[in-house]
Tab-separated table of C-alpha atoms in Angstrom:
chain	number	residue	atom	x	y	z
H	205	MET	CA	-30.794	-7.708	-14.255
H	206	LEU	CA	-32.014	-9.613	-11.246
H	207	THR	CA	-28.896	-11.786	-11.306
H	208	VAL	CA	-26.701	-8.681	-11.255
H	209	LEU	CA	-28.613	-7.251	-8.339
H	210	LEU	CA	-28.245	-10.544	-6.498
H	211	TRP	CA	-24.498	-9.915	-6.620
H	212	VAL	CA	-24.689	-6.201	-5.835
H	213	ALA	CA	-26.774	-6.562	-2.673
H	214	PRO	CA	-24.398	-8.876	-0.747
H	215	VAL	CA	-21.374	-6.909	-1.966
H	216	VAL	CA	-22.889	-3.669	-0.620
H	217	MET	CA	-23.863	-5.317	2.667
H	218	THR	CA	-20.412	-6.904	2.977
H	219	ALA	CA	-18.781	-3.514	2.367
H	220	THR	CA	-20.973	-2.050	5.090
H	221	THR	CA	-19.929	-4.851	7.444
H	222	ALA	CA	-16.262	-4.280	6.667
H	223	TRP	CA	-16.657	-0.517	7.175
H	224	ARG	CA	-18.164	-1.118	10.589
H	225	LEU	CA	-15.552	-3.698	11.569
H	226	PRO	CA	-13.676	-1.300	13.946
H	227	SER	CA	-16.828	-1.181	16.091
H	228	LEU	CA	-15.854	-4.650	17.415
H	229	TRP	CA	-13.054	-3.016	19.386
H	230	THR	CA	-15.071	-0.098	20.709
H	231	PRO	CA	-16.534	-0.095	24.242
H	232	ASP	CA	-19.987	0.699	22.835
H	233	VAL	CA	-21.809	-2.639	22.786
H	234	LEU	CA	-24.593	-1.242	20.603
H	235	HIS	CA	-22.171	-0.738	17.727
H	236	ARG	CA	-21.118	-4.363	18.051
H	237	TYR	CA	-24.730	-5.510	17.849
H	238	LEU	CA	-25.263	-3.384	14.755
H	239	TRP	CA	-22.164	-4.908	13.165
H	240	MET	CA	-23.404	-8.422	13.921
H	241	CYS	CA	-26.779	-7.533	12.395
H	242	CYS	CA	-25.109	-6.321	9.194
H	243	ALA	CA	-22.801	-9.354	9.085
H	244	GLY	CA	-25.735	-11.758	9.508
H	245	PHE	CA	-27.749	-10.167	6.714
H	246	ALA	CA	-24.668	-10.087	4.464
H	247	ALA	CA	-24.092	-13.804	4.990
H	248	ALA	CA	-27.785	-14.544	4.353
H	249	LEU	CA	-27.669	-12.550	1.118
H	250	TRP	CA	-24.607	-14.477	-0.092
H	251	CYS	CA	-26.634	-17.680	0.266
H	252	ARG	CA	-28.947	-16.340	-2.465
H	253	VAL	CA	-26.226	-15.609	-5.038
H	254	PRO	CA	-26.722	-18.257	-7.764
H	255	PRO	CA	-23.167	-19.694	-7.813
H	256	VAL	CA	-22.992	-19.786	-4.038
H	257	LYS	CA	-26.482	-21.292	-3.745
H	258	GLU	CA	-25.674	-23.928	-6.334
H	259	ALA	CA	-22.388	-24.840	-4.641
H	260	LEU	CA	-24.063	-25.178	-1.246
H	261	ASP	CA	-27.050	-27.132	-2.540
H	262	SER	CA	-24.807	-29.505	-4.512
H	263	SER	CA	-22.690	-30.286	-1.460
H	264	ALA	CA	-23.084	-33.293	0.781
H	265	VAL	CA	-25.990	-31.509	2.488
H	266	THR	CA	-28.777	-30.892	-0.011
H	267	ASP	CA	-30.444	-27.472	0.270
H	268	LEU	CA	-27.745	-26.310	2.651
H	269	SER	CA	-28.188	-22.760	1.364
H	270	ALA	CA	-31.715	-22.667	2.808
H	271	LEU	CA	-30.624	-23.801	6.255
H	272	LEU	CA	-27.699	-21.334	6.355
H	273	LYS	CA	-29.880	-18.521	4.988
H	274	TYR	CA	-32.426	-18.906	7.745
H	275	ALA	CA	-29.746	-19.422	10.427
H	276	PHE	CA	-27.897	-16.270	9.413
H	277	SER	CA	-31.159	-14.338	9.213
H	278	LEU	CA	-32.079	-15.471	12.712
H	279	ALA	CA	-28.664	-14.370	14.008
H	280	ALA	CA	-29.091	-10.983	12.322
H	281	ILE	CA	-32.566	-10.551	13.800
H	282	LEU	CA	-31.333	-11.447	17.302
H	283	ALA	CA	-28.522	-8.906	17.013
H	284	GLY	CA	-30.967	-6.332	15.626
H	285	LEU	CA	-33.298	-6.867	18.569
H	286	LYS	CA	-30.445	-6.392	20.999
H	287	TYR	CA	-29.473	-3.181	19.207
H	288	ILE	CA	-33.031	-1.816	19.267
H	289	VAL	CA	-33.631	-2.620	22.901
H	290	GLY	CA	-30.219	-1.267	23.865
H	291	ALA	CA	-30.852	1.959	21.994
H	292	TYR	CA	-34.160	2.548	23.779
H	293	GLY	CA	-33.239	1.125	27.158
H	294	GLU	CA	-33.773	-2.246	28.722
H	295	ALA	CA	-36.829	-1.016	30.498
H	296	GLY	CA	-38.957	2.072	30.670
H	297	PRO	CA	-42.412	3.426	31.326
H	298	SER	CA	-43.363	3.383	27.640
H	299	ARG	CA	-45.368	0.382	26.557
H	300	HIS	CA	-43.517	0.064	23.221
H	301	VAL	CA	-40.191	-0.213	25.063
H	302	SER	CA	-41.615	-2.865	27.392
H	303	VAL	CA	-43.007	-4.858	24.467
H	304	SER	CA	-39.717	-4.661	22.575
H	305	THR	CA	-37.799	-5.776	25.622
H	306	TRP	CA	-40.140	-8.721	26.148
H	307	VAL	CA	-39.870	-9.796	22.498
H	308	SER	CA	-36.092	-9.548	22.594
H	309	ARG	CA	-35.709	-11.505	25.822
H	310	THR	CA	-38.117	-14.208	24.649
H	311	ALA	CA	-36.356	-14.529	21.316
H	312	HIS	CA	-32.926	-14.839	22.924
H	313	ARG	CA	-34.091	-17.323	25.569
H	314	LEU	CA	-35.596	-19.593	22.901
H	315	ALA	CA	-32.911	-19.010	20.288
H	316	ILE	CA	-30.826	-22.131	20.993
H	317	THR	CA	-33.926	-24.305	21.333
H	318	TRP	CA	-35.386	-23.011	18.113
H	319	LEU	CA	-32.078	-23.342	16.228
H	320	VAL	CA	-31.652	-26.952	17.388
H	321	LEU	CA	-35.263	-27.661	16.415
H	322	LEU	CA	-34.692	-26.136	12.982
H	323	VAL	CA	-31.623	-28.276	12.369
H	324	ALA	CA	-33.414	-31.399	13.647
H	325	LEU	CA	-36.414	-30.784	11.408
H	326	PHE	CA	-34.221	-29.957	8.428
H	327	PHE	CA	-32.308	-33.233	8.635
H	328	SER	CA	-35.218	-35.480	9.721
H	329	VAL	CA	-38.613	-34.523	8.268
H	330	VAL	CA	-37.827	-32.152	5.383
H	331	ASP	CA	-37.724	-33.939	2.038
H	332	ARG	CA	-34.367	-33.048	0.484
H	333	SER	CA	-34.058	-35.741	-2.094
H	334	GLU	CA	-33.499	-33.141	-4.834
H	335	PRO	CA	-32.039	-29.610	-4.630
H	336	SER	CA	-34.853	-27.091	-4.763
H	337	VAL	CA	-35.156	-24.005	-6.928
H	338	ASP	CA	-37.279	-22.199	-4.330
H	339	PHE	CA	-37.203	-24.002	-1.022
H	340	THR	CA	-40.588	-22.779	0.238
H	341	THR	CA	-42.464	-23.448	-2.990
H	342	ASP	CA	-40.876	-26.812	-3.658
H	343	HIS	CA	-41.776	-28.004	-0.162
H	344	ALA	CA	-45.230	-26.437	-0.030
H	345	GLY	CA	-47.864	-28.704	1.476
H	346	GLN	CA	-45.320	-30.794	3.417
H	347	TRP	CA	-45.937	-30.677	7.160
H	348	GLY	CA	-42.223	-31.069	8.049
H	349	ALA	CA	-41.093	-28.242	5.826
H	350	GLY	CA	-44.117	-26.241	6.889
H	351	LEU	CA	-43.183	-26.559	10.533
H	352	PHE	CA	-39.541	-25.753	9.744
H	353	LEU	CA	-40.452	-22.627	7.789
H	354	THR	CA	-43.074	-21.507	10.289
H	355	ILE	CA	-40.476	-21.481	13.056
H	356	ALA	CA	-37.956	-19.639	10.899
H	357	TYR	CA	-40.409	-17.070	9.568
H	358	THR	CA	-42.002	-16.452	12.957
H	359	TYR	CA	-38.668	-15.330	14.327
H	360	LEU	CA	-38.065	-13.168	11.297
H	361	ALA	CA	-41.523	-11.562	11.364
H	362	ALA	CA	-41.449	-10.852	15.095
H	363	GLY	CA	-38.035	-9.213	15.033
H	364	SER	CA	-38.780	-7.262	11.879
H	365	GLY	CA	-42.083	-6.050	13.283
H	366	VAL	CA	-40.450	-4.731	16.442
H	367	ALA	CA	-37.707	-3.019	14.393
H	368	CYS	CA	-40.279	-1.495	12.044
H	369	PHE	CA	-42.318	-0.028	14.924
H	370	GLN	CA	-39.339	1.314	16.829
H	371	TRP	CA	-37.591	2.865	13.842
H	372	TRP	CA	-40.854	4.405	12.666
H	373	ARG	CA	-41.366	6.018	16.080
H	374	ALA	CA	-37.770	7.200	16.129
H	375	GLY	CA	-38.048	8.529	12.582
H	376	ARG	CA	-41.055	10.666	13.481
H	377	ARG	CA	-39.079	12.298	16.293
H	378	ALA	CA	-35.671	12.527	14.597
H	379	GLU	CA	-34.127	15.959	14.871
H	380	TYR	CA	-32.360	15.910	11.480
H	381	ARG	CA	-34.082	15.351	8.146
H	382	SER	CA	-31.377	12.925	6.954
H	383	LEU	CA	-31.786	10.763	10.068
H	384	ARG	CA	-35.577	10.938	9.764
H	385	LEU	CA	-35.470	9.783	6.125
H	386	GLY	CA	-32.975	7.032	6.908
H	387	LEU	CA	-35.064	5.619	9.736
H	388	ILE	CA	-38.233	5.729	7.641
H	389	LEU	CA	-36.536	3.781	4.828
H	390	MET	CA	-35.223	1.203	7.313
H	391	SER	CA	-38.699	1.006	8.852
H	392	ALA	CA	-40.167	0.366	5.404
H	393	ALA	CA	-37.653	-2.452	4.858
H	394	MET	CA	-38.618	-4.059	8.168
H	395	LEU	CA	-42.305	-3.675	7.340
H	396	ILE	CA	-41.808	-5.719	4.188
H	397	TYR	CA	-39.843	-8.296	6.125
H	398	ALA	CA	-42.630	-8.503	8.714
H	399	VAL	CA	-45.431	-8.961	6.162
H	400	TYR	CA	-43.575	-11.187	3.709
H	401	PRO	CA	-42.846	-14.028	6.183
H	402	ALA	CA	-46.517	-14.148	7.099
H	403	VAL	CA	-47.396	-14.580	3.409
H	404	ARG	CA	-44.770	-17.282	3.006
H	405	ILE	CA	-46.105	-19.189	6.026
H	406	ILE	CA	-49.563	-19.173	4.390
H	407	THR	CA	-48.226	-20.319	1.020
H	408	VAL	CA	-46.251	-23.198	2.503
H	409	TRP	CA	-49.352	-24.594	4.248
H	410	ALA	CA	-51.722	-23.666	1.410
H	411	PRO	CA	-49.731	-24.037	-1.855
H	412	THR	CA	-50.349	-21.616	-4.718
H	413	SER	CA	-50.505	-22.420	-8.428
H	414	ALA	CA	-47.418	-20.272	-9.170
H	415	SER	CA	-44.295	-22.095	-10.386
H	416	ASP	CA	-41.186	-22.418	-8.285
H	417	VAL	CA	-39.310	-20.123	-10.735
H	418	THR	CA	-41.945	-17.416	-10.298
H	419	MET	CA	-41.842	-17.726	-6.524
H	420	ARG	CA	-38.043	-17.686	-6.600
H	421	THR	CA	-38.169	-14.421	-8.580
H	422	VAL	CA	-40.666	-12.960	-6.115
H	423	ALA	CA	-38.550	-14.031	-3.141
H	424	ASP	CA	-35.369	-12.584	-4.635
H	425	THR	CA	-37.153	-9.345	-5.562
H	426	VAL	CA	-38.503	-8.908	-2.028
H	427	THR	CA	-35.117	-9.680	-0.501
H	428	LEU	CA	-33.336	-7.217	-2.803
H	429	THR	CA	-35.912	-4.531	-2.111
H	430	VAL	CA	-35.460	-4.986	1.621
H	431	ALA	CA	-31.652	-5.010	1.262
H	432	PHE	CA	-31.529	-1.812	-0.750
H	433	LEU	CA	-34.039	-0.033	1.457
H	434	TRP	CA	-31.958	-1.012	4.477
H	435	ALA	CA	-28.721	0.050	2.754
H	436	ALA	CA	-30.211	3.361	1.649
H	437	GLY	CA	-31.663	4.013	5.078
H	438	ALA	CA	-28.376	3.297	6.795
H	439	ALA	CA	-26.351	5.164	4.159
H	440	ILE	CA	-28.214	8.500	4.322
H	441	PRO	CA	-27.347	9.324	7.978
H	442	CYS	CA	-23.901	7.787	7.479
H	443	THR	CA	-23.357	9.985	4.428
H	444	VAL	CA	-24.146	13.051	6.495
H	445	VAL	CA	-21.728	11.834	9.193
H	446	LEU	CA	-19.027	11.102	6.610
H	447	THR	CA	-19.522	14.537	5.039
H	448	ASP	CA	-19.221	16.143	8.436
H	449	ARG	CA	-16.061	14.153	9.209
H	450	TRP	CA	-14.621	15.091	5.815
H	451	THR	CA	-15.278	18.780	6.562
H	452	VAL	CA	-13.610	18.485	9.979
H	453	TRP	CA	-10.645	16.628	8.479
H	454	ARG	CA	-10.188	19.301	5.795
H	455	MET	CA	-10.307	22.123	8.352
H	456	HIS	CA	-7.838	20.256	10.596
H	457	ARG	CA	-5.514	19.817	7.619
H	458	LYS	CA	-5.892	23.380	6.294
H	459	LEU	CA	-4.952	24.807	9.706
H	460	TYR	CA	-1.583	23.010	9.619
H	461	PRO	CA	0.594	25.854	8.163
H	462	LEU	CA	-0.494	28.407	10.777
H	463	TRP	CA	-0.486	25.827	13.582
H	464	ALA	CA	2.983	24.529	12.669
H	465	ASP	CA	4.556	28.016	12.555
H	466	LEU	CA	2.991	29.051	15.867
H	467	THR	CA	3.921	25.847	17.676
H	468	GLN	CA	7.426	25.992	16.301
H	469	GLN	CA	7.853	29.466	17.693
H	470	PHE	CA	6.063	28.626	20.966
H	471	PRO	CA	6.817	24.906	21.508
H	472	HIS	CA	5.352	24.940	24.991
H	473	LEU	CA	1.850	25.160	23.450
H	474	ILE	CA	1.994	21.420	22.588
H	475	LEU	CA	3.331	18.364	24.383
H	476	GLY	CA	5.774	17.363	21.633
H	477	PRO	CA	7.380	18.877	18.566
H	478	ALA	CA	5.128	19.423	15.567
H	479	GLY	CA	5.678	16.843	12.827
H	480	ALA	CA	5.567	17.206	9.070
H	481	ARG	CA	2.177	17.641	7.424
H	482	HIS	CA	1.864	13.995	6.352
H	483	ARG	CA	2.969	12.731	9.776
H	484	GLU	CA	0.429	14.938	11.555
H	485	ALA	CA	-2.277	13.779	9.163
H	486	LEU	CA	-1.550	10.136	9.989
H	487	ARG	CA	-1.150	10.629	13.735
H	488	VAL	CA	-4.450	9.511	15.352
H	489	TRP	CA	-4.710	9.927	19.111
H	490	GLY	CA	-8.419	10.650	19.551
H	491	PRO	CA	-11.637	11.580	17.786
H	492	LEU	CA	-11.181	13.943	14.826
H	493	SER	CA	-13.456	16.594	16.364
H	494	LEU	CA	-11.345	16.587	19.543
H	495	ARG	CA	-8.151	16.977	17.518
H	496	LEU	CA	-9.668	19.902	15.651
H	497	ASP	CA	-10.728	21.531	18.920
H	498	GLN	CA	-7.213	21.172	20.328
H	499	ARG	CA	-5.619	22.596	17.214
H	500	VAL	CA	-7.955	25.599	17.301
H	501	HIS	CA	-7.152	26.235	20.973
H	502	GLU	CA	-3.404	25.925	20.340
H	503	ILE	CA	-3.629	28.414	17.475
H	504	ALA	CA	-5.648	30.766	19.630
H	505	ASP	CA	-3.038	30.531	22.410
H	506	GLY	CA	-0.278	31.188	19.870
H	507	ILE	CA	-2.055	34.265	18.538
H	508	GLU	CA	-2.465	35.513	22.103
H	509	LYS	CA	1.321	35.162	22.586
H	510	LEU	CA	1.909	37.222	19.452
H	511	ARG	CA	0.358	40.274	21.129
H	512	HIS	CA	3.700	40.667	22.941
H	513	PHE	CA	5.464	41.002	19.596
H	514	ALA	CA	3.128	43.447	17.823
H	515	THR	CA	2.998	47.214	17.865
H	516	PRO	CA	-0.292	48.999	18.613
H	517	GLN	CA	-0.327	50.275	15.021
H	518	LEU	CA	0.166	46.881	13.384
H	519	LEU	CA	-3.505	45.894	13.194
H	520	PRO	CA	-4.832	49.152	11.675
H	521	CYS	CA	-1.949	49.112	9.208
H	522	ALA	CA	-2.777	45.543	8.224
H	523	GLN	CA	-6.412	46.522	7.796
H	524	TRP	CA	-5.419	49.411	5.557
H	525	LEU	CA	-3.132	47.144	3.527
H	526	THR	CA	-5.868	44.550	2.910
H	527	GLU	CA	-8.934	46.825	2.593
H	528	ASN	CA	-9.247	46.029	-1.121
H	529	ASP	CA	-9.034	42.258	-0.706
H	530	LEU	CA	-12.088	40.119	-1.444
H	531	ASP	CA	-12.304	39.162	2.263
H	532	PRO	CA	-10.407	41.890	4.096
H	533	GLU	CA	-11.012	40.869	7.732
H	534	PRO	CA	-9.279	37.450	7.687
H	535	ALA	CA	-6.640	38.900	5.347
H	536	ALA	CA	-5.854	41.638	7.872
H	537	GLU	CA	-5.493	39.095	10.679
H	538	ALA	CA	-3.288	36.915	8.502
H	539	HIS	CA	-0.939	39.831	7.776
H	540	TRP	CA	-0.959	40.819	11.470
H	541	ILE	CA	-0.010	37.247	12.460
H	542	ALA	CA	2.707	36.964	9.817
H	543	THR	CA	4.293	40.282	10.855
H	544	ALA	CA	4.054	39.663	14.615
H	545	LEU	CA	5.484	36.179	14.113
H	546	ASP	CA	8.411	37.673	12.211
H	547	ASN	CA	9.066	39.908	15.205
H	548	ALA	CA	8.864	36.933	17.539
H	549	ARG	CA	11.407	35.024	15.470
H	550	ALA	CA	13.750	37.990	15.655
H	551	GLY	CA	13.231	38.280	19.394
H	552	ARG	CA	11.710	41.744	19.202
H	553	ALA	CA	9.246	41.900	22.109
H	554	ALA	CA	7.118	44.902	22.999
H	555	ALA	CA	7.145	46.525	26.420
H	556	SER	CA	3.403	45.863	26.727
H	557	PRO	CA	1.141	43.599	24.680
H	558	ALA	CA	-0.870	45.079	21.824
H	559	ARG	CA	-4.624	44.979	21.953
H	560	ALA	CA	-6.257	41.668	21.065
H	561	LEU	CA	-7.626	40.982	17.630
H	562	PRO	CA	-11.273	41.987	17.174
H	563	THR	CA	-13.768	39.583	18.682
H	564	LYS	CA	-16.091	37.778	16.329
H	565	PRO	CA	-19.611	36.378	16.847
H	566	LEU	CA	-18.492	32.749	16.602
H	567	SER	CA	-20.946	30.354	18.197
H	568	ASP	CA	-18.719	27.345	18.704
H	569	THR	CA	-15.292	25.829	18.046
H	570	ARG	CA	-16.356	24.647	14.596
H	571	ALA	CA	-17.183	28.205	13.551
H	572	GLU	CA	-13.872	29.391	14.990
H	573	ALA	CA	-12.084	26.676	13.056
H	574	TYR	CA	-13.747	27.803	9.846
H	575	TRP	CA	-12.685	31.392	10.480
H	576	LEU	CA	-9.129	30.297	11.105
H	577	THR	CA	-9.056	28.376	7.837
H	578	LEU	CA	-9.855	31.625	6.048
H	579	VAL	CA	-7.037	33.309	7.937
H	580	THR	CA	-4.681	30.423	7.190
H	581	ASP	CA	-5.446	30.509	3.459
H	582	VAL	CA	-4.221	34.104	3.318
H	583	TYR	CA	-1.392	33.556	5.817
H	584	ALA	CA	0.133	30.847	3.628
H	585	GLN	CA	0.323	33.391	0.777
H	586	VAL	CA	1.586	36.449	2.651
H	587	ALA	CA	4.612	37.742	0.745
H	588	PRO	CA	7.822	38.739	2.582
H	589	ALA	CA	7.482	42.144	0.885
H	590	ALA	CA	4.134	42.700	2.602
H	591	VAL	CA	5.704	41.863	5.977
H	592	CYS	CA	8.512	44.290	5.339
H	593	ALA	CA	5.992	46.989	4.299
H	594	LEU	CA	4.079	46.497	7.539
H	595	HIS	CA	7.315	46.698	9.534
H	596	ASP	CA	8.057	50.033	7.833
H	597	ARG	CA	4.605	51.453	8.378
H	598	ALA	CA	3.611	50.033	11.784
H	599	GLY	CA	7.109	50.027	13.255
H	600	ARG	CA	8.834	47.280	15.176
H	601	PRO	CA	8.572	46.730	18.916
H	602	GLY	CA	10.986	49.151	20.544
H	603	ALA	CA	11.322	51.349	17.429
H	604	GLU	CA	9.410	54.336	16.136
H	605	ALA	CA	6.901	53.813	13.334
H	606	ASP	CA	6.866	55.670	10.028
H	607	PHE	CA	3.282	56.663	9.242
H	608	THR	CA	4.040	59.033	6.342
H	609	SER	CA	2.342	56.740	3.807
H	610	VAL	CA	-0.511	55.579	6.013
H	611	PRO	CA	-3.843	57.420	6.070
H	612	VAL	CA	-4.648	58.899	9.458
H	613	ALA	CA	-7.937	56.979	9.641
H	614	ALA	CA	-6.043	53.694	9.339
H	615	THR	CA	-4.210	54.318	12.609
H	616	LEU	CA	-7.314	55.075	14.679
């Protein structure tokens, strides 16, 4: 089971890194730091996968997996520190921000020196005559390896401690429950990674009686626990974001039939001609939320134009026709739009615009988009016979209406 998880963890982290790859081309430097942090941890995890570890350790450089693992971990921690400090500001009145900034600056200033020192110690004073099962346990009691591991674990513990403290503070104040839970899980992962290096430093200077296989199992278990806590913590807010984006994308897509008909009739509402559904779905010119907002506004402008092609009686007649529907209000608007649009296509304009559709207590554009999706669902199914019936009952612009089959209350 542990071997399977040793494969799953780097695969998950690599998938996360690949998913965040577009952040390298964004102007937001924080996203780039977060990507580098994920990439560093993914590379470090791959060094623990048994076939990869065996291949590296059996190469010309014995125990190469240990050196690369610590180097990638250091790179990830440095990127994580940059991300944390950038998220909270380079300076501020709060003591925790000042401490984080100091730790980050110190770590980055000494990074090259410490990395050179690690490589020098690894190739000079660390006994690598035989590939090790667990690098720390197999070299316990050796001053060279002890110094090497102390430097590596000090970096790891300091960065993880800062991340743990900052994410815990942010989690306590997070506005959304999903973000709060995600930050707490990531803080728990960093807490383990802050305590565990301290324990490893002690065991390398004061060897335990546990076998190298046992310590290897403990090390892998801790690493996997941290990896999955990190992945879960990062995934929970991302899942909420993805769900929100999926909802926005679906609304944007569902509005296409109504939007396409209105913009085809009133082409001046948009800069260029409306494309086919699949072309519009693939056309990306900005954030999805912005595209949804624009589509909603263009539909609203098109509906406003339709007032010039509707009779005053059209809306009450549409309300009467749809009063038995499961959701009569959007159904009435859909029939009103379909009938007024038919008049517009025929060039039948009214002498004066009809009254606007009833206002609704919609708090924002997202709520308006949801309402329009309800209208569009009915609009796409309006039968030509229903349009003809509304023409007969509500009249056409410039012609008299026939209200013989319409209740008087429906025309009020």
